[in-house]
Amino acid sequence: MAAVSSFHPLHGHRHCLLSSSSSSRFYLRLRAHRITSTRRSPPSTAVPIVASSSSSRPLRAAVIGGGPAGASASEALALGGVETFLIERSPSGSKPCGGAIPLCMLSEFDLPAHLVDRCVTRMRVLSPSNRIADFGRSLQPNEFIPMLRREVLDSFLRNRAVSAGAHLLPGLCTSLQLPASESDPYIVHYTASPPSPGSLAGIPSTLAVDVVVGADGANSRVARAVCAGGYATAIAFQERIRLPPAAMSHYADLAEMYVGTDVSPDFYAWVFPKCDHVAVGTGTSIAKHDIKRLQGGIRARAGPKIVGGEVIRVEAHPIPEHPRPRRVVGRVALVGDAAGYVTRCSGEGIYFAAKSGRMCGEAIVRSWKERGMVTETDLKNEYLGKWDDEYLGMFRFLDLLQRVFYGSNAGREALVELCADEYVQRMTFESYLHKRMATGDWWKNLGLAWRTVSSLMRASIVGWEIERLRMTAVDS
Amino acid sequence: MSMAFLSPPPPPTALSSLSLRSHLCLRSHLTVFPRKLPSLFLSRSAENGAGEARSSATLVEEKEAEQESKENKGETTPPGPNLGSNGAALKAEELAPPPKFKDPRWVGGTWDLKQFMKDGKTNWDAVLDAEVRRRKWLEDNPEASSNEEPVIFEASIIPWLTWIKRFHLPEAELLNGRAAMIGFFMAYFVDSLTGVGLVDQMGNFFCKTLLFVAVAGVLLIRKNDDLDTLKKLLEETTFYDNQWRATWLEDKSSSGTKGKE
């Protein structure tokens, strides 16, 4: 979607307000070190000094959840010399997901080309009146949207974390015991998967760690354990449909997005190509009970293009709508879906999960190396502060776009009308593929603003006329 | 949900009082916020969606008849058996074509402007009317998109004047009347109090601010409910932002209430 202006990081309200009391409540005493004050937090007072040997034991960290967020966090931690335990309940499972990642993720995370199933170079948005906006005319030759299978990506990232030194513990985390005092560790209770696939019972085990990274997704148990608060969720529902080859060739490098009240009242429905089938699905936040009807709607709208296909799987998953009230509690940090880092408007979460996992891992390693301890303040400043600085503007902008353009048929028609414009497409791709808020030419931005207003007005006028027709039809 | 820029107060029928609420027009270019409509709108589209996605009967194709009976045509069909079951094939009858939009002037995915000629010029009002009817039809009977007959028509070819004429002139008249009355009496009042004439008032910053407030007030607050509406809208728009700041706000409050430990 179009990005009009550069975003302004919110520096102002974080200075001078972090108290020393919260940091002195949760910290780990292991080395004789004076806490140096960063530009954001005032120095802690009354730090008890605990003598220890010069070679202190490495920091122990548990990462709960082995998806992109957990794997990236473990990799960053392991590369920094932290003793990392990655707990994942189903290492071979596949997750319901669109499977689209931005182009920058391939380079930032060094993903090899063989992971990518398809390179989507054409994307269509279809309005309620089936007007089509063809994205892809303004793609550079080396730009595309990589589509991949989650099981392939997740296992690659996990294996890489393991080779960096993380210990993978297949099992389900059942509870997290909070420390009684500042120097106590967190106790992770988990049910380790039985080594032999035949036996049913898991082995209850415990793990004592200093830092916990909660990467266990939308129904995060870690978040519940630390009372991080809840969030509103949307539901994404999709069917994987295997198409006959002729129909599949239409979707060889094409992804479609459908908007309209018949397919979703507040989001979009999609047909995304995967390795040998297409994923046809829809999402909604306010009409969850009606999801089956909406799914029928998208199947009807895609119509003749998917007829003759065979449904091979049906899956659904909650998607967080906004971050949890507390993303860092004590020495527990939430990343990825568990923290709520899914953009509105596009519903993207994979890249932000991996990025936040990596940022959190690096923050932990940095504060450990610099100060010999990891405190709640450290996590907030190094991880949350940096994260919010970089991405809050983008998230807020996408929320605005969703509210304006997905909320009504008038907005949707205006959206498709605007998306036909080349400048909008260029801006959208730059922001989406490279995850930077694109700042275009100010003159062109003004023109875009004008066109946005006029499209919205035209669509609104048509909307009112429709309402008027309805009312006269009903009254008569 | 529905979004309206400066929607008119609906004619006083019970139905309309449920379906339309007036929205506010904020001044920046991207901020037209939808409100959550009560269930009437959603349930209406639910009926239509159900009728369309699962119906396999053919329906009367004349546009007039369809417009009268655009609501549920009285057929209740059982939910499609294939929705949500694994391994089931998409049968062709489940996707039986819903009644397509038919109009002699709609040719090849666009309106044939030659059929809208009046006195040798294109009758844009009629084009707009036809497009409105088409979109209304499609809202009620969503059609499958097809590659063979793509929709090419762009509403932006209709000239500005046509759009402006539809722009709810009655309400514009009302608001302009209010603004004029307020303006006249405020100017008189200020003049009688301070002796500053109208021209000099316009040069004063405070008076200009008052003028701005008066115009904004006339535009935004038209009914008593509008104050609540504005408050709710403000909450809605800042909701997302507040969620992001929640982590940091906790620090602020804890530093205020707790002393040093």
Coordinates of C-alpha atoms in Angstrom, one line a residue, chain B:
Chain B
M1 CA -19.5 -1.5 8.1
S2 CA -20.1 1.6 6.0
M3 CA -18.1 4.6 5.4
A4 CA -19.6 7.9 4.3
F5 CA -17.9 11.2 3.8
L6 CA -20.6 13.6 4.6
S7 CA -23.6 11.4 4.7
P8 CA -27.1 12.9 4.8
P9 CA -29.4 12.4 7.7
P10 CA -31.6 9.6 6.4
P11 CA -35.3 10.0 5.7
P12 CA -37.2 9.2 8.9
T13 CA -38.1 5.6 8.5
A14 CA -37.4 2.9 11.1
L15 CA -35.2 1.0 8.7
S16 CA -33.0 3.8 7.8
S17 CA -32.5 4.9 11.4
L18 CA -30.8 1.5 11.9
S19 CA -28.8 1.5 8.8
L20 CA -27.2 4.9 8.4
R21 CA -25.3 7.0 10.8
S22 CA -23.6 10.2 9.8
H23 CA -19.9 10.2 9.8
L24 CA -17.5 12.9 10.3
C25 CA -15.2 14.3 7.8
L26 CA -11.7 15.0 9.1
R27 CA -9.5 17.2 7.3
S28 CA -6.5 15.2 6.4
H29 CA -6.4 13.1 3.2
L30 CA -6.3 9.6 4.5
T31 CA -8.6 9.8 7.5
V32 CA -12.1 8.7 6.7
F33 CA -12.8 6.2 9.3
P34 CA -15.6 3.6 9.1
R35 CA -17.8 2.9 12.0
K36 CA -19.0 -0.5 13.0
L37 CA -22.6 -0.7 11.7
P38 CA -25.2 -2.5 13.7
S39 CA -26.0 -6.0 12.6
L40 CA -28.7 -5.0 10.1
F41 CA -26.2 -4.4 7.4
L42 CA -24.2 -7.5 8.0
S43 CA -27.2 -9.7 8.3
R44 CA -28.6 -8.4 5.1
S45 CA -25.4 -9.3 3.3
A46 CA -25.3 -12.6 5.1
E47 CA -28.7 -13.5 3.6
N48 CA -27.5 -12.5 0.2
G49 CA -24.2 -14.3 0.5
A50 CA -25.9 -17.4 1.6
G51 CA -28.4 -17.2 -1.2
E52 CA -25.7 -16.8 -3.8
A53 CA -22.9 -19.1 -2.8
R54 CA -25.0 -22.1 -2.3
S55 CA -27.9 -21.7 -4.7
S56 CA -28.0 -23.8 -7.7
A57 CA -31.3 -22.8 -9.1
T58 CA -31.5 -20.3 -11.9
L59 CA -33.2 -17.1 -11.2
V60 CA -35.1 -14.6 -13.2
E61 CA -32.7 -12.6 -15.2
E62 CA -34.5 -9.3 -15.8
K63 CA -32.8 -6.6 -13.8
E64 CA -36.0 -4.9 -12.6
A65 CA -37.5 -8.0 -11.1
E66 CA -34.2 -8.8 -9.5
Q67 CA -33.9 -5.4 -8.0
E68 CA -37.4 -5.7 -6.4
S69 CA -36.6 -9.0 -4.9
K70 CA -33.0 -8.4 -4.2
E71 CA -33.3 -9.7 -0.7
N72 CA -33.5 -13.4 0.0
K73 CA -35.6 -14.9 -2.8
G74 CA -37.3 -17.3 -0.4
E75 CA -35.1 -20.2 -1.3
T76 CA -33.5 -21.8 1.7
T77 CA -30.8 -24.2 0.6
P78 CA -28.9 -26.5 2.9
P79 CA -25.3 -25.6 3.5
G80 CA -23.0 -26.9 0.9
P81 CA -21.9 -30.4 1.9
N82 CA -18.3 -29.8 0.7
L83 CA -17.5 -26.8 2.8
G84 CA -14.9 -27.7 5.4
S85 CA -14.5 -31.4 4.7
N86 CA -11.2 -32.8 3.8
G87 CA -10.5 -34.5 0.6
A88 CA -13.8 -33.5 -1.0
A89 CA -13.9 -32.5 -4.5
L90 CA -15.3 -29.2 -5.6
K91 CA -18.3 -30.2 -7.5
A92 CA -19.3 -28.2 -10.4
E93 CA -22.9 -27.7 -9.2
E94 CA -21.7 -26.1 -6.0
L95 CA -20.2 -23.3 -8.1
A96 CA -23.2 -23.1 -10.4
P97 CA -23.2 -19.6 -11.9
P98 CA -25.2 -17.1 -9.9
P99 CA -27.4 -14.8 -12.0
K100 CA -25.0 -12.6 -13.8
F101 CA -25.4 -8.9 -14.1
K102 CA -27.1 -8.2 -17.5
D103 CA -27.7 -4.9 -19.1
P104 CA -27.8 -4.2 -22.8
R105 CA -25.5 -1.2 -22.3
W106 CA -22.9 -3.2 -20.4
V107 CA -20.7 -4.6 -23.2
G108 CA -17.4 -6.4 -22.9
G109 CA -16.8 -5.4 -19.3
T110 CA -17.5 -1.7 -19.7
W111 CA -20.3 0.6 -20.3
D112 CA -20.9 1.3 -24.0
L113 CA -20.9 5.1 -23.9
K114 CA -22.5 5.3 -27.3
Q115 CA -25.7 4.0 -25.8
F116 CA -25.8 6.8 -23.3
M117 CA -25.9 9.7 -25.8
K118 CA -28.4 12.4 -25.3
D119 CA -28.5 15.4 -27.6
G120 CA -25.3 14.4 -29.2
K121 CA -23.4 14.3 -25.8
T122 CA -22.8 11.6 -23.3
N123 CA -25.3 11.6 -20.5
W124 CA -22.9 11.1 -17.6
D125 CA -25.7 11.1 -15.1
A126 CA -27.2 8.1 -16.7
V127 CA -23.8 6.4 -16.8
L128 CA -23.3 7.0 -13.1
D129 CA -26.8 5.7 -12.4
A130 CA -26.1 2.6 -14.4
E131 CA -22.8 2.0 -12.6
V132 CA -24.6 2.5 -9.2
R133 CA -27.1 -0.1 -10.2
R134 CA -24.5 -2.5 -11.3
R135 CA -22.5 -2.2 -8.1
K136 CA -25.6 -2.6 -6.0
W137 CA -26.5 -5.7 -8.0
L138 CA -23.0 -7.1 -7.4
E139 CA -23.1 -6.3 -3.7
D140 CA -26.2 -8.4 -3.4
N141 CA -25.2 -11.1 -5.9
P142 CA -21.4 -11.4 -5.9
E143 CA -20.1 -12.7 -9.2
A144 CA -17.2 -15.0 -9.8
S145 CA -14.3 -13.1 -11.3
S146 CA -13.4 -14.5 -14.7
N147 CA -10.4 -14.0 -17.0
E148 CA -12.6 -14.1 -20.1
E149 CA -14.7 -11.1 -19.2
P150 CA -12.7 -8.8 -17.1
V151 CA -14.2 -5.6 -15.8
I152 CA -12.6 -2.7 -17.5
F153 CA -14.8 0.2 -16.6
E154 CA -13.3 2.9 -14.5
A155 CA -15.5 5.3 -12.6
S156 CA -13.0 8.0 -12.8
I157 CA -13.9 8.7 -16.5
I158 CA -17.1 10.3 -15.3
P159 CA -16.5 14.0 -15.1
W160 CA -16.3 15.9 -11.8
L161 CA -19.4 17.9 -12.3
T162 CA -21.6 14.8 -12.4
W163 CA -20.1 13.7 -9.1
I164 CA -20.6 17.1 -7.5
K165 CA -24.2 17.2 -8.5
R166 CA -24.7 14.0 -6.4
F167 CA -22.9 15.3 -3.4
H168 CA -25.9 15.6 -1.2
L169 CA -26.8 19.2 -1.9
P170 CA -29.7 19.3 0.5
E171 CA -27.4 18.7 3.4
A172 CA -24.8 21.1 2.1
E173 CA -27.5 23.7 1.9
L174 CA -28.5 23.1 5.5
L175 CA -24.9 23.3 6.8
N176 CA -24.1 26.4 4.8
G177 CA -27.3 28.0 6.2
R178 CA -26.3 27.2 9.7
A179 CA -22.8 28.5 9.1
A180 CA -24.1 31.7 7.7
M181 CA -26.5 32.3 10.6
I182 CA -23.8 31.6 13.1
G183 CA -21.4 33.8 11.2
F184 CA -23.7 36.7 11.0
F185 CA -24.7 36.7 14.6
M186 CA -21.1 36.1 15.9
A187 CA -19.9 39.0 13.8
Y188 CA -22.7 41.2 15.1
F189 CA -22.0 40.1 18.7
V190 CA -18.3 40.7 18.6
D191 CA -18.8 44.0 16.9
S192 CA -21.3 45.2 19.5
L193 CA -19.0 44.1 22.3
T194 CA -15.7 45.3 21.1
G195 CA -16.5 47.8 18.3
V196 CA -14.3 45.9 15.9
G197 CA -15.8 45.8 12.5
L198 CA -16.1 42.7 10.3
V199 CA -13.0 43.5 8.2
D200 CA -10.9 44.2 11.2
Q201 CA -12.2 41.0 12.9
M202 CA -10.9 38.9 10.0
G203 CA -7.5 40.4 10.6
N204 CA -7.4 39.3 14.2
F205 CA -5.9 35.9 15.0
F206 CA -8.4 35.1 17.8
C207 CA -11.3 35.9 15.6
K208 CA -10.0 33.7 12.9
T209 CA -9.6 30.9 15.4
L210 CA -13.2 31.4 16.4
L211 CA -14.3 31.2 12.8
F212 CA -12.4 28.0 12.3
V213 CA -14.0 26.5 15.5
A214 CA -17.5 27.6 14.3
V215 CA -17.0 26.0 10.8
A216 CA -15.6 22.8 12.3
G217 CA -18.4 22.7 14.8
V218 CA -21.1 23.1 12.2
L219 CA -19.5 20.4 10.1
L220 CA -18.9 17.9 12.8
I221 CA -21.6 18.3 15.3
R222 CA -25.0 18.1 13.7
K223 CA -26.9 16.1 16.3
N224 CA -26.6 15.6 20.0
D225 CA -25.3 12.1 19.4
D226 CA -22.4 13.4 17.4
L227 CA -20.4 14.3 20.5
D228 CA -20.5 10.7 21.6
T229 CA -19.8 9.6 18.1
L230 CA -16.7 11.7 18.0
K231 CA -15.5 10.4 21.3
K232 CA -15.9 6.8 20.2
L233 CA -14.2 7.6 16.9
L234 CA -11.3 9.1 18.8
E235 CA -11.0 6.0 21.0
E236 CA -11.1 3.7 18.0
T237 CA -8.5 5.6 16.1
T238 CA -6.1 5.6 19.0
F239 CA -6.8 2.1 20.2
Y240 CA -4.1 0.5 18.1
D241 CA -1.5 3.0 19.1
N242 CA -2.4 2.5 22.8
Q243 CA -1.8 -1.2 22.5
W244 CA 1.7 -0.6 21.3
R245 CA 2.4 1.9 24.0
A246 CA 1.0 -0.2 26.8
T247 CA 4.3 -1.8 27.6
W248 CA 5.9 1.6 28.2
L249 CA 3.0 3.1 30.0
E250 CA 3.3 0.5 32.7
D251 CA 6.8 1.8 33.5
K252 CA 5.5 5.3 33.8
S253 CA 2.8 4.3 36.2
S254 CA 5.1 2.0 38.2
S255 CA 7.6 4.8 38.6
G256 CA 5.0 7.1 39.8
T257 CA 3.4 4.8 42.4
K258 CA 6.4 2.8 43.6
G259 CA 9.2 4.3 45.6
K260 CA 12.7 2.8 45.5
E261 CA 12.8 -0.8 46.5

